[in-house]
Amino acid sequence: MAKSHLGTLIEPGTLRMERTLPAPVERVWAYFVDPDKRAAWLAGGTMAEEPGSMFELRFDHTRLSGEVAPERFAACRSPISQKSRVVEFEPLKRLTISWGSESATASQVSFEFTQEGDATRLVLTHRRLPDRKETLSVSSGWHAHLDVLDDVLHSRKPRGFWTNHAALEKAYDERLPA
């Protein structure tokens, strides 16, 4: 893992990550809005397209790479459902959703997609993170999930999600301001 690939805080409570993914924007977009495809790297569930509409993210972390969650994440050993709300839905360009809650004050994550040759530039921005603990959790979690997506798009066996998550958590803990 190269530390230069770590996400950065662009302002207090706002994390930004950038990735170049090895697929055209149509294919990458499908992995965000098609629940079956999204389940391969993040969470299945349902999807909505209208701003304000609710949908479900159903996390099954063990299915991502076959690794069972460590004891401190024992709750992740079984599927977890999360209700979210679509904030913005601009096909092939931008998707913004509430995170962890359906409330209007929930944190929000935006995904921006830009075609770059045969690849797609993804910019992930997670806003309204309340404190360092949540920022650390979100940073290492998003990074580990995006690594699985990169593996899936490369048709590789996904790296161990929890092993990678633990290494990333240490790297972000060193990087994020106290």
CSV table of C-alpha atoms in Angstrom, one decimal:
chain,number,residue,atom,x,y,z
A,1,MET,CA,0.0,0.0,0.0
A,2,ALA,CA,1.4,3.3,-1.0
A,3,LYS,CA,0.7,6.1,1.4
A,4,SER,CA,0.4,8.5,-1.5
A,5,HIS,CA,-2.9,6.7,-2.4
A,6,LEU,CA,-4.4,7.4,1.0
A,7,GLY,CA,-7.4,9.8,1.1
A,8,THR,CA,-6.9,13.3,2.5
A,9,LEU,CA,-8.9,15.6,4.7
A,10,ILE,CA,-9.8,18.6,2.5
A,11,GLU,CA,-11.4,20.4,5.5
A,12,PRO,CA,-12.4,19.3,9.0
A,13,GLY,CA,-14.9,16.5,8.7
A,14,THR,CA,-14.5,16.0,4.9
A,15,LEU,CA,-12.5,13.1,3.4
A,16,ARG,CA,-11.6,12.9,-0.3
A,17,MET,CA,-10.2,9.9,-2.1
A,18,GLU,CA,-9.3,9.6,-5.8
A,19,ARG,CA,-8.9,6.4,-7.8
A,20,THR,CA,-8.4,5.6,-11.4
A,21,LEU,CA,-10.4,2.4,-12.0
A,22,PRO,CA,-9.6,0.0,-14.9
A,23,ALA,CA,-13.0,0.2,-16.8
A,24,PRO,CA,-15.1,2.6,-18.8
A,25,VAL,CA,-17.5,4.8,-16.8
A,26,GLU,CA,-20.6,2.8,-17.8
A,27,ARG,CA,-19.1,-0.4,-16.2
A,28,VAL,CA,-17.9,1.4,-13.0
A,29,TRP,CA,-21.3,3.2,-12.6
A,30,ALA,CA,-23.0,-0.2,-12.8
A,31,TYR,CA,-21.0,-1.3,-9.8
A,32,PHE,CA,-22.4,1.6,-7.8
A,33,VAL,CA,-26.1,1.4,-8.8
A,34,ASP,CA,-26.7,-2.3,-9.5
A,35,PRO,CA,-27.2,-3.9,-6.1
A,36,ASP,CA,-25.9,-7.3,-7.3
A,37,LYS,CA,-22.7,-5.8,-8.7
A,38,ARG,CA,-22.3,-3.4,-5.7
A,39,ALA,CA,-22.5,-6.5,-3.4
A,40,ALA,CA,-19.2,-7.7,-4.8
A,41,TRP,CA,-17.3,-4.8,-3.3
A,42,LEU,CA,-19.5,-2.8,-0.9
A,43,ALA,CA,-23.1,-3.8,-0.1
A,44,GLY,CA,-26.1,-5.3,-1.9
A,45,GLY,CA,-29.6,-4.3,-1.0
A,46,THR,CA,-31.7,-2.0,-3.2
A,47,MET,CA,-31.2,1.2,-5.1
A,48,ALA,CA,-33.3,4.3,-5.8
A,49,GLU,CA,-32.7,6.9,-8.5
A,50,GLU,CA,-34.8,9.8,-7.4
A,51,PRO,CA,-33.4,12.4,-5.0
A,52,GLY,CA,-35.1,12.0,-1.6
A,53,SER,CA,-35.8,8.4,-2.2
A,54,MET,CA,-34.7,5.8,0.4
A,55,PHE,CA,-32.9,2.6,-0.4
A,56,GLU,CA,-31.1,-0.2,1.6
A,57,LEU,CA,-27.4,-1.1,1.7
A,58,ARG,CA,-27.0,-4.7,2.9
A,59,PHE,CA,-23.4,-5.3,4.0
A,60,ASP,CA,-22.0,-8.9,4.0
A,61,HIS,CA,-18.3,-8.3,4.6
A,62,THR,CA,-17.4,-12.0,4.8
A,63,ARG,CA,-18.6,-12.4,1.2
A,64,LEU,CA,-16.2,-9.7,-0.1
A,65,SER,CA,-13.0,-11.8,0.3
A,66,GLY,CA,-13.9,-14.8,2.5
A,67,GLU,CA,-12.2,-13.3,5.6
A,68,VAL,CA,-14.2,-13.4,8.8
A,69,ALA,CA,-14.2,-10.1,10.7
A,70,PRO,CA,-11.9,-9.9,13.7
A,71,GLU,CA,-13.4,-9.9,17.2
A,72,ARG,CA,-13.6,-6.1,17.4
A,73,PHE,CA,-15.8,-6.1,14.3
A,74,ALA,CA,-17.8,-9.2,15.3
A,75,ALA,CA,-21.1,-7.4,14.4
A,76,CYS,CA,-19.9,-7.5,10.8
A,77,ARG,CA,-19.8,-11.3,10.8
A,78,SER,CA,-23.5,-11.3,9.9
A,79,PRO,CA,-25.2,-9.2,7.3
A,80,ILE,CA,-26.0,-5.6,8.3
A,81,SER,CA,-28.6,-3.4,6.8
A,82,GLN,CA,-28.4,0.4,6.5
A,83,LYS,CA,-31.1,2.8,5.2
A,84,SER,CA,-29.8,5.6,3.1
A,85,ARG,CA,-31.3,8.4,1.0
A,86,VAL,CA,-30.4,9.5,-2.5
A,87,VAL,CA,-29.3,13.1,-2.5
A,88,GLU,CA,-28.1,13.4,-6.1
A,89,PHE,CA,-28.4,11.0,-9.0
A,90,GLU,CA,-26.8,12.1,-12.3
A,91,PRO,CA,-26.3,8.9,-14.3
A,92,LEU,CA,-22.6,8.2,-15.3
A,93,LYS,CA,-21.5,11.4,-13.6
A,94,ARG,CA,-22.4,11.8,-9.9
A,95,LEU,CA,-24.1,9.9,-7.1
A,96,THR,CA,-24.6,11.4,-3.6
A,97,ILE,CA,-26.1,9.5,-0.7
A,98,SER,CA,-26.7,9.9,3.0
A,99,TRP,CA,-24.5,7.5,5.0
A,100,GLY,CA,-25.4,5.6,8.1
A,101,SER,CA,-28.7,7.3,8.5
A,102,GLU,CA,-31.7,8.5,6.5
A,103,SER,CA,-31.8,11.8,8.4
A,104,ALA,CA,-31.2,15.1,6.6
A,105,THR,CA,-28.2,15.8,8.9
A,106,ALA,CA,-26.5,12.4,8.2
A,107,SER,CA,-23.0,12.4,6.7
A,108,GLN,CA,-23.0,12.3,2.9
A,109,VAL,CA,-20.8,10.6,0.4
A,110,SER,CA,-20.5,11.7,-3.2
A,111,PHE,CA,-19.0,9.7,-6.0
A,112,GLU,CA,-18.0,11.6,-9.2
A,113,PHE,CA,-17.1,9.7,-12.3
A,114,THR,CA,-15.0,10.9,-15.2
A,115,GLN,CA,-14.0,8.9,-18.3
A,116,GLU,CA,-10.2,9.0,-18.8
A,117,GLY,CA,-9.3,6.9,-21.9
A,118,ASP,CA,-10.3,3.3,-21.1
A,119,ALA,CA,-10.4,4.0,-17.4
A,120,THR,CA,-12.6,6.0,-15.0
A,121,ARG,CA,-11.5,8.6,-12.6
A,122,LEU,CA,-13.5,8.2,-9.3
A,123,VAL,CA,-13.5,11.0,-6.7
A,124,LEU,CA,-15.2,10.0,-3.4
A,125,THR,CA,-15.9,12.8,-1.0
A,126,HIS,CA,-17.4,12.0,2.4
A,127,ARG,CA,-18.7,15.0,4.2
A,128,ARG,CA,-20.1,15.8,7.7
A,129,LEU,CA,-17.8,13.4,9.6
A,130,PRO,CA,-18.4,14.3,13.2
A,131,ASP,CA,-15.0,13.5,14.8
A,132,ARG,CA,-11.6,11.8,14.4
A,133,LYS,CA,-12.9,8.4,15.4
A,134,GLU,CA,-15.5,8.4,12.7
A,135,THR,CA,-13.1,9.9,10.1
A,136,LEU,CA,-10.6,7.1,10.8
A,137,SER,CA,-13.3,4.4,10.5
A,138,VAL,CA,-14.7,5.9,7.3
A,139,SER,CA,-11.2,6.4,5.8
A,140,SER,CA,-10.0,2.9,6.3
A,141,GLY,CA,-13.4,1.4,5.4
A,142,TRP,CA,-13.8,3.3,2.1
A,143,HIS,CA,-10.2,2.6,1.1
A,144,ALA,CA,-10.6,-1.2,1.8
A,145,HIS,CA,-13.8,-1.3,-0.1
A,146,LEU,CA,-12.4,0.6,-3.1
A,147,ASP,CA,-9.4,-1.9,-3.1
A,148,VAL,CA,-11.9,-4.7,-3.4
A,149,LEU,CA,-13.7,-2.9,-6.3
A,150,ASP,CA,-10.3,-2.4,-8.0
A,151,ASP,CA,-9.6,-6.2,-7.7
A,152,VAL,CA,-13.1,-7.0,-9.0
A,153,LEU,CA,-12.7,-4.7,-12.0
A,154,HIS,CA,-9.3,-6.3,-12.7
A,155,SER,CA,-10.9,-9.8,-12.5
A,156,ARG,CA,-8.6,-10.7,-9.6
A,157,LYS,CA,-9.5,-12.5,-6.4
A,158,PRO,CA,-10.2,-9.7,-3.9
A,159,ARG,CA,-7.5,-9.2,-1.3
A,160,GLY,CA,-8.4,-10.0,2.3
A,161,PHE,CA,-10.8,-7.2,3.3
A,162,TRP,CA,-10.1,-7.3,7.1
A,163,THR,CA,-6.3,-7.8,6.7
A,164,ASN,CA,-6.2,-4.8,4.4
A,165,HIS,CA,-8.6,-2.8,6.6
A,166,ALA,CA,-6.3,-3.3,9.6
A,167,ALA,CA,-3.2,-2.1,7.7
A,168,LEU,CA,-5.1,0.9,6.3
A,169,GLU,CA,-6.5,1.8,9.8
A,170,LYS,CA,-2.9,2.1,11.0
A,171,ALA,CA,-1.8,4.2,8.0
A,172,TYR,CA,-4.7,6.6,8.4
A,173,ASP,CA,-4.2,6.8,12.2
A,174,GLU,CA,-0.7,8.0,11.5
A,175,ARG,CA,-1.9,10.5,8.8
A,176,LEU,CA,-5.0,12.0,10.3
A,177,PRO,CA,-4.5,15.0,12.6
A,178,ALA,CA,-5.1,14.3,16.3
